[in-house]
CSV table of C-alpha atoms and ligand atoms in Angstrom, one decimal:
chain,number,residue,atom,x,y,z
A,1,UNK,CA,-28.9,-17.7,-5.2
A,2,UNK,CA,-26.9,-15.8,-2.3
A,3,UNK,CA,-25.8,-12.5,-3.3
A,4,UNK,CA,-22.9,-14.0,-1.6
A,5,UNK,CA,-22.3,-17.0,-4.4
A,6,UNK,CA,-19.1,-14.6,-5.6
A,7,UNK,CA,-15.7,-15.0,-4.2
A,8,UNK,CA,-16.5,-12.1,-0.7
A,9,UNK,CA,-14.2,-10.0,-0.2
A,10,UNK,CA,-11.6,-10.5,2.5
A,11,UNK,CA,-12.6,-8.7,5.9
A,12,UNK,CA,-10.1,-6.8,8.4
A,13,UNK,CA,-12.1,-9.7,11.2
A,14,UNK,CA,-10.1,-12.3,9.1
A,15,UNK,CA,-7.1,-11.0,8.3
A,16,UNK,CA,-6.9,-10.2,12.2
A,17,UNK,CA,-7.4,-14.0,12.8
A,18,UNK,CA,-3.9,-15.3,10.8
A,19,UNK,CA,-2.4,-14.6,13.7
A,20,UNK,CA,0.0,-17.8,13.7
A,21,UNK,CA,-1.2,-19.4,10.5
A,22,UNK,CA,-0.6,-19.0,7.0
A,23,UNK,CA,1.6,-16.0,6.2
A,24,UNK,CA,-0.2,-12.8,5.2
A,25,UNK,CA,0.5,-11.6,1.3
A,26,UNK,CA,0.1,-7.6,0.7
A,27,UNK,CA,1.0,-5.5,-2.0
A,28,UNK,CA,0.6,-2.2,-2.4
A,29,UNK,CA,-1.5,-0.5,-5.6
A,30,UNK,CA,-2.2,2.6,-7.0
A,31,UNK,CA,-4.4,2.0,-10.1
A,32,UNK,CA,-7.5,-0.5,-11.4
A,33,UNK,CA,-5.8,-2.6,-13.5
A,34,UNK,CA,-2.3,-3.4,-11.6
A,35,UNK,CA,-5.0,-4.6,-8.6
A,36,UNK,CA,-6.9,-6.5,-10.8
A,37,UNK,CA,-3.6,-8.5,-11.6
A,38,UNK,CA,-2.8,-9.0,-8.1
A,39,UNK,CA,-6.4,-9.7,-6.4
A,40,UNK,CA,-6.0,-13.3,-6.7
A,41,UNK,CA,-2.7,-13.9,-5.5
A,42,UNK,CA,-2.7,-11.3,-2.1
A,43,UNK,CA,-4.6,-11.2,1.2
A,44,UNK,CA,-4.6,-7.5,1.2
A,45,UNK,CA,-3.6,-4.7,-1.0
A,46,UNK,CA,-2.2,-1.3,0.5
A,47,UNK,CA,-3.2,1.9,-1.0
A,48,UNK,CA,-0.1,3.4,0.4
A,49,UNK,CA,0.4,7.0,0.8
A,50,UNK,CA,4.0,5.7,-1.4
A,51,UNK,CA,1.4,6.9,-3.9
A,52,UNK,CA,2.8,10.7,-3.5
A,53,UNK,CA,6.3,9.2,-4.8
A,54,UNK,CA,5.7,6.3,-6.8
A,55,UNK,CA,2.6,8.1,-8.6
A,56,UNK,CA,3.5,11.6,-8.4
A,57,UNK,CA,7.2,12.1,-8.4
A,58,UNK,CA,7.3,14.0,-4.9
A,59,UNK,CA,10.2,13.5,-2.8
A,60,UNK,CA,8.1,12.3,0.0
A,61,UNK,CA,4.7,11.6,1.5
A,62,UNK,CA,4.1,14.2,3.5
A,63,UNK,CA,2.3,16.5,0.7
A,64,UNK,CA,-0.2,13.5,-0.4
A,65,UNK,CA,-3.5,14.7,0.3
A,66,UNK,CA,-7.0,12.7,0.9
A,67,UNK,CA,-8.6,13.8,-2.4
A,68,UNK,CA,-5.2,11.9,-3.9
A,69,UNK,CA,-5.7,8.5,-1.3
A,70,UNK,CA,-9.3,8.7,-2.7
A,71,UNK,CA,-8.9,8.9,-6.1
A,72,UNK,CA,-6.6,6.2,-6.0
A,73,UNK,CA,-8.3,4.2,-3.3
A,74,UNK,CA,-11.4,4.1,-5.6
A,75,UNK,CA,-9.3,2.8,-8.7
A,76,UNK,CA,-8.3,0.2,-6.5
A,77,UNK,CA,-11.4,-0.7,-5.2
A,78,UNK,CA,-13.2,-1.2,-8.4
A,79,UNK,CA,-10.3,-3.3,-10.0
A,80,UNK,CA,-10.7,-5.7,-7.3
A,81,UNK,CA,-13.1,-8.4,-5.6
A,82,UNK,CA,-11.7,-10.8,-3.0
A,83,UNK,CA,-8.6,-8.5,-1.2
A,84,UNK,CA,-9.3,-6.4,1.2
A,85,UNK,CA,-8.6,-2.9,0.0
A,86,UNK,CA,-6.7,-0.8,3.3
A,87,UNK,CA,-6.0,3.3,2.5
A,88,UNK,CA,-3.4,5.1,4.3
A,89,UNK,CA,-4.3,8.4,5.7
A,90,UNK,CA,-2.2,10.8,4.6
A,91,UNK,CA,-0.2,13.3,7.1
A,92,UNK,CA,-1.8,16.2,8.3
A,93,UNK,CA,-5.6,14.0,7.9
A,94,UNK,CA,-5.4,12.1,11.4
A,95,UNK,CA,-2.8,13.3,14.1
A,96,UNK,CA,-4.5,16.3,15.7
A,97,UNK,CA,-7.5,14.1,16.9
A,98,UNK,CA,-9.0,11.4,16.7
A,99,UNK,CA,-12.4,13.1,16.1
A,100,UNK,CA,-10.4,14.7,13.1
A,101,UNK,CA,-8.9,11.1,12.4
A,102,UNK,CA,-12.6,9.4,12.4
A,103,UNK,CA,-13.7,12.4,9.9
A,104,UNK,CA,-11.2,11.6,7.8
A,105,UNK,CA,-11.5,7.4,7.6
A,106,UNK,CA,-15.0,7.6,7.3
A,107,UNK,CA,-15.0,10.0,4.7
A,108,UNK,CA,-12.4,8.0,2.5
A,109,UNK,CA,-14.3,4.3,3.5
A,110,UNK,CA,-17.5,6.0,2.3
A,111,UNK,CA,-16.0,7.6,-0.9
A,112,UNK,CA,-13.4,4.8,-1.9
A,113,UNK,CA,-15.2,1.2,-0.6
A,114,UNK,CA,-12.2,0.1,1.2
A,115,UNK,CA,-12.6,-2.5,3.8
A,116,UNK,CA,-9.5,-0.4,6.3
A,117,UNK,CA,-7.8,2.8,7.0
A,118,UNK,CA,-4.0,2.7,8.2
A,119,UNK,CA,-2.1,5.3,9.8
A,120,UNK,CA,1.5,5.8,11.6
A,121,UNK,CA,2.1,6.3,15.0
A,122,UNK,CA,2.3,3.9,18.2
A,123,UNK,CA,1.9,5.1,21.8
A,124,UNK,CA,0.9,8.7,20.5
A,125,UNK,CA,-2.0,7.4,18.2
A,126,UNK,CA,-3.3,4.7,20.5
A,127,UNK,CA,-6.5,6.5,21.7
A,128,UNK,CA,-7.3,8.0,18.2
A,129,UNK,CA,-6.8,4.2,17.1
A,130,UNK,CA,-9.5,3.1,20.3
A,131,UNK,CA,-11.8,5.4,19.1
A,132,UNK,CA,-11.8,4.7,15.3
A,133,UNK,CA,-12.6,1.2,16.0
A,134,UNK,CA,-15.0,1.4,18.3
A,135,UNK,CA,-16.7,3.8,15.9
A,136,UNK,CA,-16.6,1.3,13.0
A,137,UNK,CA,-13.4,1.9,11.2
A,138,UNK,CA,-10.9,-1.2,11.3
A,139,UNK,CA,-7.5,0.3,11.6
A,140,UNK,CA,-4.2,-1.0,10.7
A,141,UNK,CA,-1.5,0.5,12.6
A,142,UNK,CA,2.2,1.4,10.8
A,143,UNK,CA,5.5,1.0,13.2
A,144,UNK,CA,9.3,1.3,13.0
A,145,UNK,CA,10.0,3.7,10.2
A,146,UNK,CA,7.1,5.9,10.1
A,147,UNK,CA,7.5,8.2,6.6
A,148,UNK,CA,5.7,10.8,7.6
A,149,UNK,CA,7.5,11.9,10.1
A,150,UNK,CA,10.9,12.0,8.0
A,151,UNK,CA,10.9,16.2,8.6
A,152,UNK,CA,11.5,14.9,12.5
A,153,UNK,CA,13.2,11.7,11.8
A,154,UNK,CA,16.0,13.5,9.0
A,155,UNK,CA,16.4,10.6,6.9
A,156,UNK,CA,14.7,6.9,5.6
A,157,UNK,CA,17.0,4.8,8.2
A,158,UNK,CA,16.2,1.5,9.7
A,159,UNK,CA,15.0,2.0,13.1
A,160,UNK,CA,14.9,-0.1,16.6
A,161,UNK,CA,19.0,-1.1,15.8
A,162,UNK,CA,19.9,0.1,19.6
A,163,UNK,CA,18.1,-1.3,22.4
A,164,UNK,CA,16.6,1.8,23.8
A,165,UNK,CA,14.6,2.4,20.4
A,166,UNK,CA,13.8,-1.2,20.3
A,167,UNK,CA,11.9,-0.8,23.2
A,168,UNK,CA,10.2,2.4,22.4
A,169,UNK,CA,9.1,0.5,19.3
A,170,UNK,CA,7.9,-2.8,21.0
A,171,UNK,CA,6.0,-0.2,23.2
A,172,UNK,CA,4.5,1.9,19.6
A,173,UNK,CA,3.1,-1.8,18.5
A,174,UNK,CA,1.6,-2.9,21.8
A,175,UNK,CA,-0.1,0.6,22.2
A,176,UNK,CA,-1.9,0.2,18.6
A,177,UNK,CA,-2.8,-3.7,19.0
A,178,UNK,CA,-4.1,-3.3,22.5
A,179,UNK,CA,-6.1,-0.7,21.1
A,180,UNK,CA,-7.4,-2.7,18.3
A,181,UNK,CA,-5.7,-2.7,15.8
A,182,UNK,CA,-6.4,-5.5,13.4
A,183,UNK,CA,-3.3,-5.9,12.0
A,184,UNK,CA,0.3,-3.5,12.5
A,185,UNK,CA,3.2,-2.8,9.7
A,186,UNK,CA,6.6,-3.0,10.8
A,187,UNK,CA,9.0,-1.0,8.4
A,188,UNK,CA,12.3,-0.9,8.4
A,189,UNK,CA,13.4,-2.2,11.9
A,190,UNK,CA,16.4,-4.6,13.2
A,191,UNK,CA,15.2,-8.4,13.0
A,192,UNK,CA,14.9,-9.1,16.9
A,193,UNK,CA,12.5,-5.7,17.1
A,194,UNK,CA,10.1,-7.2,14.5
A,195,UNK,CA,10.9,-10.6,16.1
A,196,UNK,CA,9.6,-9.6,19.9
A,197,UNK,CA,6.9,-7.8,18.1
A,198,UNK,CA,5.1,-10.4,16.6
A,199,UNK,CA,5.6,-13.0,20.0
A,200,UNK,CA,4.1,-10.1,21.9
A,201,UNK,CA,1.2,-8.7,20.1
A,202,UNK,CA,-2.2,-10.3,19.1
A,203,UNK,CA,-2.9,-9.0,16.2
A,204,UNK,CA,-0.3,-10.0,12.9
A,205,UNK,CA,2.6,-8.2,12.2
A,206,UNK,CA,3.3,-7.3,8.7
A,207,UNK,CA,6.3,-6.9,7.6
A,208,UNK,CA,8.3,-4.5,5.0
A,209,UNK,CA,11.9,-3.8,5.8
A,210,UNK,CA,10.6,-6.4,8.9
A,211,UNK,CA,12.3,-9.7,8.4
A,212,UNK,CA,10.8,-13.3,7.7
A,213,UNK,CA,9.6,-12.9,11.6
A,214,UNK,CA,6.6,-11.2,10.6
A,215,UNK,CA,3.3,-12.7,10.3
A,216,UNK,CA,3.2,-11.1,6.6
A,217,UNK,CA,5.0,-9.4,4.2
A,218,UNK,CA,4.0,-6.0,2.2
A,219,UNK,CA,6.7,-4.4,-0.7
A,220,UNK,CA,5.9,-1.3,-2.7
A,221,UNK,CA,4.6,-3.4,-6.3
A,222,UNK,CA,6.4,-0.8,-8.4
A,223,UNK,CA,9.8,-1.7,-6.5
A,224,UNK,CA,9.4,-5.7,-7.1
A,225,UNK,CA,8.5,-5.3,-9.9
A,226,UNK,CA,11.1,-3.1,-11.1
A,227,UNK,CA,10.0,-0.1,-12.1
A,228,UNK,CA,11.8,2.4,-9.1
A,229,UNK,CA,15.1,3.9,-10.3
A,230,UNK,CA,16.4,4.0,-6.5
A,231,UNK,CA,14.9,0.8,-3.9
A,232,UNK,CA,15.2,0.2,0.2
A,233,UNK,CA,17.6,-2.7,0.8
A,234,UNK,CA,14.5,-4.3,1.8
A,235,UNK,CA,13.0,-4.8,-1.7
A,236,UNK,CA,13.8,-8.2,-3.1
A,237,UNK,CA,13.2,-7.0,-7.2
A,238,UNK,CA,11.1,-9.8,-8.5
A,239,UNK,CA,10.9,-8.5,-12.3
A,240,UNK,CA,13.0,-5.5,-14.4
A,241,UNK,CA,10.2,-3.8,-15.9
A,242,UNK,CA,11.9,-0.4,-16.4
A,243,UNK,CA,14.3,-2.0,-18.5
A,244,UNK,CA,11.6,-3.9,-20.5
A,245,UNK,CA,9.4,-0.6,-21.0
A,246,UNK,CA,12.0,1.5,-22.3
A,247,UNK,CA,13.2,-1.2,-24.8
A,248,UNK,CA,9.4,-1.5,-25.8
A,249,UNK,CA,9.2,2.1,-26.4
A,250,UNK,CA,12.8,2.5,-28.0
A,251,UNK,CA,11.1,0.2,-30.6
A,252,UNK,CA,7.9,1.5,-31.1
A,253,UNK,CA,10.6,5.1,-31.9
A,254,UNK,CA,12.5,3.6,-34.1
A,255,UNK,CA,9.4,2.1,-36.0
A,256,UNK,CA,7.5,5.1,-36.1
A,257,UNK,CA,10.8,7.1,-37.6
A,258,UNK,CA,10.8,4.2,-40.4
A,259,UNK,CA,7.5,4.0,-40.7
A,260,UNK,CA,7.0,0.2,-40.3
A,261,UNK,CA,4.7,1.3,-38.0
A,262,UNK,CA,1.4,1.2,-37.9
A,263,UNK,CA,1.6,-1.7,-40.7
A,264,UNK,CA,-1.3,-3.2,-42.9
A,265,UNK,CA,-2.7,-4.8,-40.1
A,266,UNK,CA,-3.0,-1.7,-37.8
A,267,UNK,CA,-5.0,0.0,-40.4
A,268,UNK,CA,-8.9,0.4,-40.9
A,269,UNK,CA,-9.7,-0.1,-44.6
A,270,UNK,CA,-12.4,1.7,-45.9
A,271,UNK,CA,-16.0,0.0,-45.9
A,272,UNK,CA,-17.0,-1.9,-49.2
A,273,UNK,CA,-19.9,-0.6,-50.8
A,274,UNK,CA,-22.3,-3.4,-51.3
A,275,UNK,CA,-23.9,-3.7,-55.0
A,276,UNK,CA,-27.3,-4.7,-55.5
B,301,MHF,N1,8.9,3.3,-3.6
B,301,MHF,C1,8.7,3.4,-2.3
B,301,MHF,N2,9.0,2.3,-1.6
B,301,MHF,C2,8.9,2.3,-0.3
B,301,MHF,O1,9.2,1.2,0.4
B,301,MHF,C3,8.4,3.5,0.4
B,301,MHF,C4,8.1,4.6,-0.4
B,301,MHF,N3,8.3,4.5,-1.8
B,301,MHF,N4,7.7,5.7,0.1
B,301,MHF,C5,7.2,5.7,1.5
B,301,MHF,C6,8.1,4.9,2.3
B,301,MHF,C7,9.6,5.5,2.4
B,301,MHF,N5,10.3,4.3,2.5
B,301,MHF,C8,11.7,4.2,2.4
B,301,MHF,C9,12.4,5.0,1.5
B,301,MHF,C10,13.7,4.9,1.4
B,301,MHF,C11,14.4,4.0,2.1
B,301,MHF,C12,15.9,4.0,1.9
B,301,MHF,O2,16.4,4.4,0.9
B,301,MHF,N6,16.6,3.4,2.8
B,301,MHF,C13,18.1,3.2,2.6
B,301,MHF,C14,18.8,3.8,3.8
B,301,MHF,C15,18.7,5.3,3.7
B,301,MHF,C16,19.6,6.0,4.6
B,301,MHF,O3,20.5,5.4,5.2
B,301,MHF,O4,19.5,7.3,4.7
B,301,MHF,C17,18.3,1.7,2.5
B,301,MHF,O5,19.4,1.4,2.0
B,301,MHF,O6,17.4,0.9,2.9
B,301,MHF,C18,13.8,3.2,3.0
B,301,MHF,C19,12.4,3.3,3.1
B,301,MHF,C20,9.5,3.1,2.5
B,301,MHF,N7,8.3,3.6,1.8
B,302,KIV,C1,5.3,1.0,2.5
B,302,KIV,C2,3.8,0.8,3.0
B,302,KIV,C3,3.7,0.1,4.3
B,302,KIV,C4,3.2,2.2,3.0
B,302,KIV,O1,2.8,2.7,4.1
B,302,KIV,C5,3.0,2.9,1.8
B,302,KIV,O2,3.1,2.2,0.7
B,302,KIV,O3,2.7,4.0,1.8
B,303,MG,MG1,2.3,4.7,3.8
């Protein structure tokens, strides 16, 4: 039998080459189990450095750290078996050089199992993004509203919405794809930005905050589903699960403070003794 007979995991290769066909599906994931409910419905799934706030409560990603994308990125990894698995690389990991940056990807695709590495930055990360690649490390690069950078940027705004920043974005996503890129987020950019985008570059666009344009579509799975007090006006909310979790636990209170819970059937009865 092939050691292959299993479902393979999807490869950066063939996510590159939906340029143009059917639309890429990525979610982002944090722990084992929500990846194991999503690995058979999505492409990809995005250990996102949204970790730091979604996970950890800060008030943004810049203090997320590699030991954090690992730890994660490895409970993601092992939940799953057909997506590819893609870890961000936190700020302050990458930017200084791309000898650095390729310290830094291999070290979390040897310790985690992903399949990818993404990090932010266009015309200013092209060469680290040529040299990751050519070194092994599919990359996917991140476009538009870069996080990271919000100490520089001052707030979580949509970007590209005048036409001189348009084009210093169109620029950011050529630079990564024509340096190899396999596949680029657009966050958080005016429609016709992610729109000449995706007509101009080879590799797909993916889209969150991007517009039906893109070639795919990521969200943050805790803002679908729900579960983020405060959401971009990007996040379509697909379920209320906060709502549902606090009414499950407002009744698991109340029963406790009867206690009606545990009942007769939550408890272990001592074993019989058999007689001879
Ligand atoms: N939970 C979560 N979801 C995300 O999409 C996300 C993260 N965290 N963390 C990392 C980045 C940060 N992102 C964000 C965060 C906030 C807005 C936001 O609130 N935007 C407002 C406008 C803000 C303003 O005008 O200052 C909006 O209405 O879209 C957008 C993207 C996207 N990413
Ligand atoms: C929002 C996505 C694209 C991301 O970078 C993250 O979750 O960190
Ligand atoms: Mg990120």
């Amino acid at each position: 039998m092939s050691v292959q007979a299993e479902a393979r995991r999807m490869s950066a290769p063939e996510i590159r080459a939906r340029k143009g066909g059917a639309p890429i599906v990525s979610l982002t994931s944090y722990h084992a189990h929500t990846a194991q409910l999503l690995d058979s419905h999505v492409d990809l799934i995005l250990v996102g450095d949204s970790l730091g706030m979604v996970m950890h409560g800060l008030e943004t990603t810049v203090p997320v750290t590699v030991e954090m994308m690992i730890v994660h990125g490895r409970a993601v990894v092992r939940g799953t078996k057909r997506a590819l698995i893609v870890v961000d690389l936190p700020f302050g990991s990458y930017e200084a050089s791309p000898v650095e940056a390729f310290h830094t990807a291999a070290r979390i695709l040897k310790e985690t199992g992903a399949g990818a590495v993404k990090l932010e930055g266009g015309v200013r990360m092209a060469e680290t993004v040529r040299f990751l690649v050519d070194r092994g490390v599919p990359v996917m690069g991140h476009v538009g509203l870069t996080p990271q950078a919000i100490n520089t940027l001052g707030s979580f705004k949509a970007r590209g919405r005048d036409d001189a920043e348009a084009d210093i974005i169109v620029a950011d996503a050529r630079a990564v794809a024509e340096a190899g890129a396999f596949s680029v987020v657009v966050e958080a950019v005016a429609e016709p930005v992610a729109r000449r985008i995706t007509e101009e570059i080879a590799p797909p666009t993916i889209g969150i905050g991007g517009s039906a344009a893109c070639d795919g579509q990521i969200l943050v799975l805790e803002d679908m589903l729900g579960l983020s007090p405060r959401v971009p006006k990007f996040v379509k909310r697909y379920a209320e699960l906060g709502p549902a979790i606090e009414a499950a636990v407002s009744q698991y209170a109340d029963e406790v403070r009867a206690r009606t819970f545990p009942a007769a059937e939550h408890v272990y009865a001592p074993k019989v003794r058999k007689v001879s």
